CSV table of C-alpha atoms in Angstrom, one decimal:
chain,number,residue,atom,x,y,z
X,1,MET,CA,-25.7,12.5,-7.7
X,2,SER,CA,-24.1,16.0,-8.1
X,3,LEU,CA,-22.2,17.0,-11.1
X,4,ARG,CA,-19.0,17.3,-9.0
X,5,THR,CA,-19.5,13.7,-7.8
X,6,ARG,CA,-20.0,12.4,-11.3
X,7,ILE,CA,-16.9,14.2,-12.5
X,8,ASN,CA,-14.8,12.9,-9.6
X,9,GLN,CA,-15.9,9.3,-10.1
X,10,TRP,CA,-15.3,9.6,-13.9
X,11,MET,CA,-11.8,11.0,-13.2
X,12,PHE,CA,-10.9,8.3,-10.6
X,13,HIS,CA,-12.0,5.5,-12.8
X,14,ARG,CA,-10.3,7.0,-15.8
X,15,ILE,CA,-7.0,7.0,-13.9
X,16,HIS,CA,-7.4,3.8,-12.0
X,17,GLY,CA,-9.2,1.6,-14.5
X,18,ARG,CA,-6.5,1.9,-17.1
X,19,THR,CA,-3.2,2.0,-15.4
X,20,LEU,CA,-0.8,0.6,-12.8
X,21,VAL,CA,-1.6,2.9,-9.9
X,22,PHE,CA,0.7,1.8,-7.1
X,23,ASN,CA,4.4,1.4,-7.8
X,24,ASP,CA,5.0,0.6,-4.1
X,25,CYS,CA,3.0,-0.4,-1.1
X,26,ARG,CA,1.9,2.5,1.2
X,27,GLU,CA,1.1,0.3,4.3
X,28,ASP,CA,3.8,-0.4,6.9
X,29,PRO,CA,4.4,-4.2,7.1
X,30,ARG,CA,6.4,-3.8,10.3
X,31,ILE,CA,3.2,-3.0,12.3
X,32,ASP,CA,1.3,-5.6,10.3
X,33,ARG,CA,3.7,-8.3,11.4
X,34,ILE,CA,3.2,-7.4,15.0
X,35,ALA,CA,-0.6,-7.4,14.6
X,36,LEU,CA,-0.8,-10.6,12.6
X,37,ASN,CA,1.8,-12.7,14.4
X,38,ILE,CA,2.2,-14.8,11.3
X,39,ASN,CA,3.1,-18.5,11.8
X,40,ALA,CA,3.8,-21.6,9.6
X,41,ASP,CA,0.2,-22.7,9.5
X,42,ASP,CA,-1.2,-19.4,8.2
X,43,GLU,CA,-3.0,-19.1,4.9
X,44,ILE,CA,-3.2,-15.3,4.2
X,45,VAL,CA,-5.3,-13.3,1.8
X,46,VAL,CA,-3.8,-9.9,1.0
X,47,ILE,CA,-4.8,-7.2,-1.5
X,48,THR,CA,-1.8,-7.1,-3.8
X,49,SER,CA,-1.2,-3.4,-4.3
X,50,ALA,CA,2.5,-3.5,-5.5
X,51,GLY,CA,3.3,-6.8,-3.8
X,52,CYS,CA,5.9,-5.5,-1.5
X,53,ASN,CA,4.0,-6.4,1.7
X,54,ALA,CA,3.0,-9.9,0.4
X,55,LEU,CA,6.8,-10.5,0.1
X,56,ASP,CA,7.4,-9.1,3.5
X,57,TYR,CA,4.8,-11.5,5.0
X,58,LEU,CA,6.3,-14.4,3.0
X,59,LEU,CA,9.6,-13.8,4.9
X,60,CYS,CA,7.6,-14.8,8.1
X,61,GLY,CA,7.1,-18.3,6.7
X,62,PRO,CA,3.4,-18.8,6.3
X,63,ARG,CA,2.0,-21.8,4.6
X,64,ARG,CA,0.4,-19.8,1.7
X,65,ILE,CA,-0.3,-16.2,0.6
X,66,TYR,CA,-3.0,-15.4,-1.9
X,67,ALA,CA,-2.4,-11.9,-3.4
X,68,VAL,CA,-5.7,-10.7,-4.8
X,69,ASP,CA,-6.3,-7.4,-6.7
X,70,ILE,CA,-9.1,-6.4,-8.9
X,71,ASN,CA,-6.6,-4.3,-11.0
X,72,PRO,CA,-4.6,-7.0,-12.9
X,73,ARG,CA,-1.8,-4.5,-13.5
X,74,GLN,CA,-0.9,-4.6,-9.8
X,75,ASN,CA,-0.6,-8.4,-10.0
X,76,TRP,CA,1.5,-8.1,-13.2
X,77,LEU,CA,3.9,-5.9,-11.3
X,78,PHE,CA,4.0,-8.5,-8.5
X,79,GLU,CA,4.6,-11.2,-11.1
X,80,LEU,CA,7.6,-9.2,-12.4
X,81,LYS,CA,9.1,-9.0,-8.9
X,82,ILE,CA,8.7,-12.7,-8.4
X,83,ALA,CA,10.3,-13.3,-11.8
X,84,GLY,CA,13.2,-11.1,-10.8
X,85,LEU,CA,13.6,-13.0,-7.5
X,86,ARG,CA,13.7,-16.3,-9.4
X,87,THR,CA,16.1,-15.3,-12.2
X,88,LEU,CA,18.2,-12.1,-11.5
X,89,ASP,CA,21.3,-11.7,-9.3
X,90,PHE,CA,20.9,-9.4,-6.4
X,91,ASP,CA,22.5,-6.3,-7.8
X,92,THR,CA,20.4,-6.4,-11.0
X,93,PHE,CA,17.3,-7.1,-9.0
X,94,PHE,CA,18.0,-4.1,-6.8
X,95,SER,CA,18.6,-1.9,-9.8
X,96,PHE,CA,15.1,-2.8,-11.0
X,97,PHE,CA,13.1,-2.5,-7.8
X,98,GLY,CA,15.5,-0.7,-5.4
X,99,ARG,CA,16.8,2.1,-7.6
X,100,GLY,CA,14.0,1.8,-10.0
X,101,TYR,CA,16.1,2.2,-13.1
X,102,LEU,CA,18.8,0.5,-15.2
X,103,PRO,CA,19.7,1.4,-18.8
X,104,ASP,CA,19.6,-2.2,-20.0
X,105,ALA,CA,16.3,-3.1,-18.4
X,106,GLU,CA,14.8,-4.3,-21.7
X,107,GLU,CA,17.7,-6.7,-22.3
X,108,HIS,CA,17.3,-8.3,-18.8
X,109,TYR,CA,13.5,-8.4,-19.4
X,110,ARG,CA,13.8,-10.3,-22.7
X,111,LYS,CA,16.6,-12.6,-21.5
X,112,SER,CA,15.4,-13.5,-18.0
X,113,LEU,CA,12.1,-12.2,-16.9
X,114,ARG,CA,9.6,-12.5,-19.7
X,115,ALA,CA,9.6,-16.3,-19.8
X,116,GLN,CA,8.5,-16.4,-16.1
X,117,LEU,CA,5.4,-14.3,-16.6
X,118,SER,CA,1.8,-15.2,-17.4
X,119,ALA,CA,0.7,-14.3,-21.0
X,120,PRO,CA,-1.2,-11.2,-19.9
X,121,ALA,CA,1.6,-10.0,-17.7
X,122,ALA,CA,4.1,-10.5,-20.6
X,123,GLU,CA,1.9,-8.6,-23.0
X,124,TYR,CA,1.7,-5.7,-20.5
X,125,TRP,CA,5.4,-5.5,-19.7
X,126,ASP,CA,6.3,-5.9,-23.4
X,127,ARG,CA,4.9,-2.3,-23.7
X,128,GLN,CA,5.8,-1.0,-20.2
X,129,ILE,CA,9.2,-2.3,-19.3
X,130,ARG,CA,10.6,1.0,-20.7
X,131,ARG,CA,9.5,2.5,-17.4
X,132,PHE,CA,12.6,1.0,-15.8
X,133,ARG,CA,14.9,2.1,-18.6
X,134,GLY,CA,16.2,5.2,-16.9
X,135,GLN,CA,19.7,6.7,-16.5
X,136,LYS,CA,19.3,8.4,-13.1
X,137,PRO,CA,16.9,8.7,-10.1
X,138,SER,CA,14.8,11.3,-11.7
X,139,HIS,CA,14.0,8.7,-14.4
X,140,SER,CA,13.0,6.1,-11.9
X,141,PHE,CA,10.1,3.7,-12.3
X,142,TYR,CA,8.8,5.0,-8.9
X,143,LEU,CA,8.3,8.5,-10.5
X,144,THR,CA,6.0,7.1,-13.2
X,145,GLY,CA,2.2,6.5,-13.2
X,146,PRO,CA,-0.4,8.4,-11.2
X,147,CYS,CA,1.3,8.2,-7.8
X,148,GLY,CA,4.7,8.7,-9.3
X,149,THR,CA,3.6,11.7,-11.2
X,150,PHE,CA,2.6,13.4,-8.0
X,151,ALA,CA,5.9,12.4,-6.3
X,152,ARG,CA,7.8,13.8,-9.3
X,153,ALA,CA,5.9,17.1,-8.9
X,154,ILE,CA,6.8,17.3,-5.1
X,155,ASN,CA,10.4,16.6,-5.9
X,156,ALA,CA,10.4,19.3,-8.5
X,157,TYR,CA,8.9,21.7,-6.0
X,158,ILE,CA,11.6,20.8,-3.4
X,159,ASP,CA,14.4,21.1,-6.0
X,160,TYR,CA,13.4,24.1,-8.1
X,161,VAL,CA,10.8,26.1,-6.3
X,162,ILE,CA,11.8,26.2,-2.6
X,163,ARG,CA,15.3,24.8,-3.3
X,164,LYS,CA,15.5,22.7,-0.1
X,165,ARG,CA,17.0,19.5,-1.3
X,166,ALA,CA,20.0,19.9,1.0
X,167,LEU,CA,17.6,20.3,3.9
X,168,VAL,CA,15.8,17.0,3.0
X,169,ASP,CA,19.2,15.3,2.9
X,170,ARG,CA,19.9,16.6,6.4
X,171,LEU,CA,16.6,15.4,7.7
X,172,PHE,CA,17.2,11.8,6.5
X,173,HIS,CA,20.8,11.9,7.9
X,174,ALA,CA,19.9,13.3,11.3
X,175,ALA,CA,21.7,11.3,14.0
X,176,THR,CA,18.9,11.5,16.5
X,177,LEU,CA,15.1,12.0,16.5
X,178,GLU,CA,15.6,15.2,18.4
X,179,GLU,CA,17.9,16.6,15.7
X,180,GLN,CA,15.4,15.5,13.0
X,181,ARG,CA,12.5,17.2,14.9
X,182,SER,CA,14.5,20.4,15.4
X,183,LEU,CA,15.3,20.6,11.7
X,184,TYR,CA,11.8,20.0,10.6
X,185,GLU,CA,10.2,22.4,13.1
X,186,ASN,CA,12.7,25.2,12.7
X,187,GLU,CA,13.6,25.0,9.0
X,188,ALA,CA,11.5,22.6,7.0
X,189,ARG,CA,7.8,23.0,8.0
X,190,ASP,CA,7.3,26.6,7.0
X,191,ALA,CA,9.5,26.3,3.9
X,192,PHE,CA,7.4,23.4,2.6
X,193,TRP,CA,3.9,24.2,3.6
X,194,LYS,CA,3.2,27.1,1.4
X,195,PRO,CA,-0.3,28.1,0.4
X,196,MET,CA,0.3,26.5,-3.1
X,197,ILE,CA,0.9,23.1,-1.5
X,198,ARG,CA,-2.2,23.3,0.7
X,199,TRP,CA,-4.2,24.2,-2.4
X,200,LEU,CA,-2.7,21.3,-4.3
X,201,VAL,CA,-3.4,18.6,-1.8
X,202,SER,CA,-7.0,19.8,-1.5
X,203,ARG,CA,-7.7,19.2,-5.2
X,204,ASP,CA,-9.8,16.2,-6.3
X,205,THR,CA,-7.4,15.6,-9.2
X,206,THR,CA,-4.4,15.3,-6.8
X,207,MET,CA,-6.2,12.9,-4.5
X,208,ALA,CA,-7.3,10.8,-7.5
X,209,LEU,CA,-3.7,10.6,-8.7
X,210,LEU,CA,-2.7,9.3,-5.2
X,211,GLY,CA,-5.4,6.6,-5.3
X,212,VAL,CA,-7.7,8.3,-2.8
X,213,PRO,CA,-11.3,7.9,-3.9
X,214,LEU,CA,-14.0,10.5,-3.2
X,215,ALA,CA,-15.4,8.4,-0.4
X,216,GLN,CA,-12.2,8.7,1.6
X,217,ARG,CA,-11.9,12.4,1.0
X,218,ARG,CA,-15.4,13.0,2.2
X,219,GLN,CA,-14.8,11.0,5.3
X,220,LEU,CA,-11.8,13.1,6.1
X,221,GLU,CA,-13.6,16.3,5.4
X,222,LYS,CA,-16.4,15.2,7.7
X,223,ASP,CA,-14.3,13.8,10.5
X,224,TYR,CA,-11.1,15.8,10.6
X,225,GLN,CA,-11.0,19.5,11.6
X,226,GLY,CA,-9.3,21.4,8.8
X,227,GLY,CA,-10.2,18.7,6.2
X,228,VAL,CA,-7.8,16.9,3.9
X,229,ALA,CA,-5.1,19.5,3.7
X,230,GLN,CA,-4.8,19.8,7.5
X,231,PHE,CA,-4.9,16.0,7.9
X,232,ILE,CA,-2.0,15.6,5.4
X,233,GLN,CA,0.0,18.4,7.1
X,234,ASP,CA,-0.6,16.9,10.6
X,235,ALA,CA,0.4,13.4,9.2
X,236,MET,CA,3.7,14.8,7.8
X,237,ASP,CA,4.3,16.7,11.1
X,238,ALA,CA,4.1,13.3,12.9
X,239,VAL,CA,6.3,11.5,10.4
X,240,PHE,CA,9.1,14.1,10.6
X,241,THR,CA,8.9,14.8,14.4
X,242,GLU,CA,7.8,11.6,16.0
X,243,ILE,CA,9.1,8.7,13.8
X,244,PRO,CA,12.9,8.3,12.9
X,245,LEU,CA,13.5,8.7,9.2
X,246,ARG,CA,16.7,6.6,9.4
X,247,ASP,CA,14.7,3.5,8.4
X,248,ASN,CA,11.7,5.1,6.8
X,249,TYR,CA,11.9,3.7,3.2
X,250,PHE,CA,8.4,4.8,2.4
X,251,TRP,CA,9.3,8.5,2.5
X,252,ARG,CA,12.7,7.9,1.1
X,253,VAL,CA,11.3,6.5,-2.2
X,254,TYR,CA,8.8,9.3,-2.3
X,255,LEU,CA,11.2,12.1,-1.8
X,256,TYR,CA,14.1,10.7,-3.8
X,257,GLY,CA,12.5,8.5,-6.4
X,258,SER,CA,14.4,5.4,-5.3
X,259,TYR,CA,15.4,3.2,-2.3
X,260,SER,CA,18.9,2.7,-1.1
X,261,GLU,CA,20.3,-0.5,0.5
X,262,THR,CA,19.9,1.4,3.8
X,263,TYR,CA,16.3,2.5,3.2
X,264,CYS,CA,14.4,-0.4,1.6
X,265,PRO,CA,11.7,-3.0,2.1
X,266,GLU,CA,12.9,-6.4,3.5
X,267,TYR,CA,12.6,-8.1,0.1
X,268,LEU,CA,15.2,-5.7,-1.3
X,269,THR,CA,17.8,-6.6,1.4
X,270,ARG,CA,20.4,-9.2,0.5
X,271,GLU,CA,19.2,-11.4,3.3
X,272,GLY,CA,15.5,-11.1,2.3
X,273,PHE,CA,16.3,-11.7,-1.4
X,274,GLU,CA,18.3,-14.9,-0.7
X,275,GLN,CA,15.7,-16.2,1.8
X,276,LEU,CA,12.8,-15.6,-0.7
X,277,ARG,CA,14.4,-17.2,-3.6
X,278,LEU,CA,15.6,-20.2,-1.6
X,279,ASP,CA,12.3,-21.7,-0.6
X,280,ARG,CA,9.4,-19.2,-0.4
X,281,LEU,CA,8.3,-18.2,-3.8
X,282,ASP,CA,6.1,-21.3,-4.5
X,283,ARG,CA,4.0,-20.3,-1.5
X,284,VAL,CA,2.5,-17.2,-3.1
X,285,SER,CA,0.0,-16.8,-6.0
X,286,THR,CA,-1.8,-13.9,-7.7
X,287,HIS,CA,-5.5,-13.6,-8.5
X,288,SER,CA,-6.9,-10.8,-10.6
X,289,MET,CA,-10.4,-10.5,-9.2
X,290,ALA,CA,-12.4,-9.0,-6.4
X,291,VAL,CA,-11.9,-10.4,-2.9
X,292,HIS,CA,-15.3,-12.0,-2.7
X,293,GLU,CA,-14.8,-13.6,-6.1
X,294,PHE,CA,-11.6,-15.3,-4.9
X,295,LEU,CA,-13.0,-16.4,-1.6
X,296,GLU,CA,-16.2,-17.8,-3.1
X,297,SER,CA,-14.1,-20.0,-5.4
X,298,HIS,CA,-11.5,-21.0,-2.9
X,299,PRO,CA,-11.9,-24.5,-1.4
X,300,GLY,CA,-9.8,-24.0,1.7
X,301,LYS,CA,-9.9,-21.9,4.9
X,302,ILE,CA,-8.1,-18.5,5.5
X,303,SER,CA,-6.5,-17.6,8.8
X,304,LYS,CA,-5.5,-14.0,8.1
X,305,PHE,CA,-7.1,-11.2,5.9
X,306,VAL,CA,-5.3,-8.0,5.0
X,307,LEU,CA,-7.9,-5.7,3.4
X,308,LEU,CA,-6.0,-2.4,3.1
X,309,ASP,CA,-8.4,0.5,2.6
X,310,HIS,CA,-10.6,-0.7,-0.2
X,311,MET,CA,-13.7,-0.9,2.0
X,312,ASP,CA,-13.9,3.0,2.0
X,313,TRP,CA,-14.8,2.9,-1.7
X,314,LEU,CA,-17.1,-0.1,-1.4
X,315,SER,CA,-19.0,1.4,1.5
X,316,THR,CA,-20.3,4.3,-0.7
X,317,HIS,CA,-20.1,3.0,-4.2
X,318,ALA,CA,-20.7,-0.8,-4.1
X,319,HIS,CA,-22.4,-1.5,-0.8
X,320,PRO,CA,-23.9,-4.9,-2.0
X,321,VAL,CA,-20.4,-6.0,-2.9
X,322,LEU,CA,-19.1,-5.1,0.5
X,323,ILE,CA,-21.8,-7.2,2.1
X,324,ARG,CA,-21.0,-10.1,-0.2
X,325,GLU,CA,-17.3,-9.7,0.7
X,326,TRP,CA,-17.9,-10.0,4.4
X,327,GLN,CA,-20.2,-13.0,3.9
X,328,SER,CA,-17.4,-14.7,2.0
X,329,ILE,CA,-14.9,-13.8,4.7
X,330,VAL,CA,-17.2,-15.3,7.4
X,331,ASP,CA,-17.7,-18.4,5.2
X,332,THR,CA,-14.0,-19.1,4.6
X,333,ALA,CA,-12.4,-17.9,7.8
X,334,GLU,CA,-10.6,-20.2,10.2
X,335,PRO,CA,-11.8,-20.0,13.8
X,336,ASN,CA,-10.4,-16.8,15.3
X,337,ALA,CA,-9.1,-15.6,12.0
X,338,GLN,CA,-7.5,-12.2,12.1
X,339,ILE,CA,-8.5,-9.3,9.9
X,340,LEU,CA,-6.6,-6.0,9.3
X,341,TRP,CA,-7.9,-3.0,7.5
X,342,ARG,CA,-7.1,0.7,7.1
X,343,SER,CA,-9.2,3.7,6.3
X,344,GLY,CA,-8.9,7.3,5.2
X,345,GLY,CA,-11.6,8.0,7.8
X,346,LEU,CA,-11.1,8.2,11.6
X,347,THR,CA,-13.6,5.4,12.1
X,348,THR,CA,-15.2,2.5,10.1
X,349,ASP,CA,-18.5,2.2,11.8
X,350,PHE,CA,-20.1,1.0,8.5
X,351,VAL,CA,-18.4,-2.4,9.0
X,352,GLU,CA,-20.3,-3.0,12.2
X,353,ARG,CA,-23.7,-2.8,10.6
X,354,LEU,CA,-23.1,-5.1,7.6
X,355,PRO,CA,-25.5,-8.1,7.6
X,356,VAL,CA,-24.1,-11.7,7.3
X,357,THR,CA,-25.6,-15.2,7.7
X,358,ILE,CA,-24.2,-18.1,9.7
X,359,GLU,CA,-26.0,-21.4,9.5
X,360,GLY,CA,-29.2,-19.7,8.5
X,361,ARG,CA,-29.1,-17.2,11.3
X,362,SER,CA,-28.7,-13.4,10.6
X,363,HIS,CA,-26.0,-11.4,12.4
X,364,THR,CA,-24.2,-8.1,11.9
X,365,VAL,CA,-20.5,-8.2,11.4
X,366,GLY,CA,-20.0,-6.2,14.6
X,367,GLU,CA,-21.5,-9.1,16.6
X,368,LEU,CA,-18.8,-11.4,15.3
X,369,LEU,CA,-15.6,-9.3,15.8
X,370,ASP,CA,-13.4,-8.7,18.8
X,371,TYR,CA,-11.3,-5.6,18.3
X,372,GLN,CA,-7.8,-5.0,19.6
X,373,HIS,CA,-8.2,-1.3,20.0
X,374,GLU,CA,-5.3,-0.6,22.3
X,375,LEU,CA,-2.8,-2.5,20.1
X,376,ALA,CA,-4.1,-0.8,17.0
X,377,ARG,CA,-3.7,2.7,18.4
X,378,GLU,CA,-0.2,1.9,19.6
X,379,LEU,CA,0.9,0.5,16.2
X,380,HIS,CA,-0.9,3.2,14.2
X,381,ALA,CA,1.1,5.9,16.1
X,382,LYS,CA,4.3,4.1,14.9
X,383,ASP,CA,3.2,3.7,11.3
X,384,ARG,CA,6.1,5.0,9.1
X,385,VAL,CA,3.7,6.0,6.3
X,386,HIS,CA,1.2,7.7,8.6
X,387,THR,CA,-1.3,8.7,5.9
X,388,TYR,CA,-4.3,6.7,7.0
X,389,GLY,CA,-6.9,8.0,9.4
X,390,SER,CA,-7.3,4.7,11.2
X,391,PHE,CA,-6.0,1.2,11.5
X,392,THR,CA,-8.1,-1.7,12.7
X,393,ILE,CA,-7.1,-5.2,14.1
X,394,ALA,CA,-10.0,-7.6,14.6
X,395,THR,CA,-10.5,-11.3,15.4
X,396,LEU,CA,-13.5,-13.0,13.8
X,397,ARG,CA,-14.8,-15.2,16.7
X,398,GLY,CA,-17.7,-16.7,14.8
X,399,SER,CA,-21.4,-17.0,15.7
X,400,PRO,CA,-22.3,-15.4,19.1
X,401,GLY,CA,-23.7,-17.7,21.6
């Protein structure tokens, strides 16, 4: 292992092993809903991240959602959201998780939220609830932590270096996609993509802050002409020229530090808030462990798996764990279970070769999966985040004949 690799791994674990990494989910649940076609009989395993998408899936009315994350802080954030849904009025809840700040956050926490939390979550938020105690958008919860620190830097660059905040406002308020595209191509692209930004997004430290492990960066460097910086620029070009910003809450929170009632996840709408607190919250639970650890201890069957992008890291740093994870998926999956995952790379061929055993017979994972390539490509092109190299939809059909 090279010195650079060791330093990168140390830096990534230093950042991600000790902190809440993701303040919001960076996967578009709109395309997940289409891919999964969630119904009332579904039991779903999803990697928690910030919990936003688990709440989105919950609005579809599945029987059960198990939110699993090896980083307990992500589950503690999700617990805080669930506590808010149970105890706060809508306006206060939106101040917490929509705007990301309210001056009396600690008072609401002590009065309403804390009693709803597990002991570890309460201990964590006793120290960290101050992250919501802001006075304005620049003090938002969404601009704290590793990912938030990078977003804060980008906002400072827009406001004080290139001084283009008014142009960002015009992009988000464009009446048509054609107007948005014209603004970006003629005014925004060259103003934003200075050499300093290309240098910044190529740094290992920057990628570590954004939660991108070395394995993902190497895949992009290998697969994508121009490497990481060019991939990010091309992704932004697609977001700002091909996808309407008028409902793109992912980039809204990134470029403003907060959501608005127009730009927000479904759980932050009044309708979503009321529906969740009415009869849905008892259907979701959090589990701070690895995916395979949860599945190996779970007595029931799972019909949907949402694996995000964590296999990129496992494929290069913990391959035996990845094999064990897929064995546990095969062992607990309902017939024709659906599996979604994303990757920083353009392909995930490593999944195909993973060995698993069914009734004493050896197979590769690739022998057991039916892929929906056309639908995945169609949905990936519409992804409002647009920062992953690939999106995969697969059905686990079971043992080949």
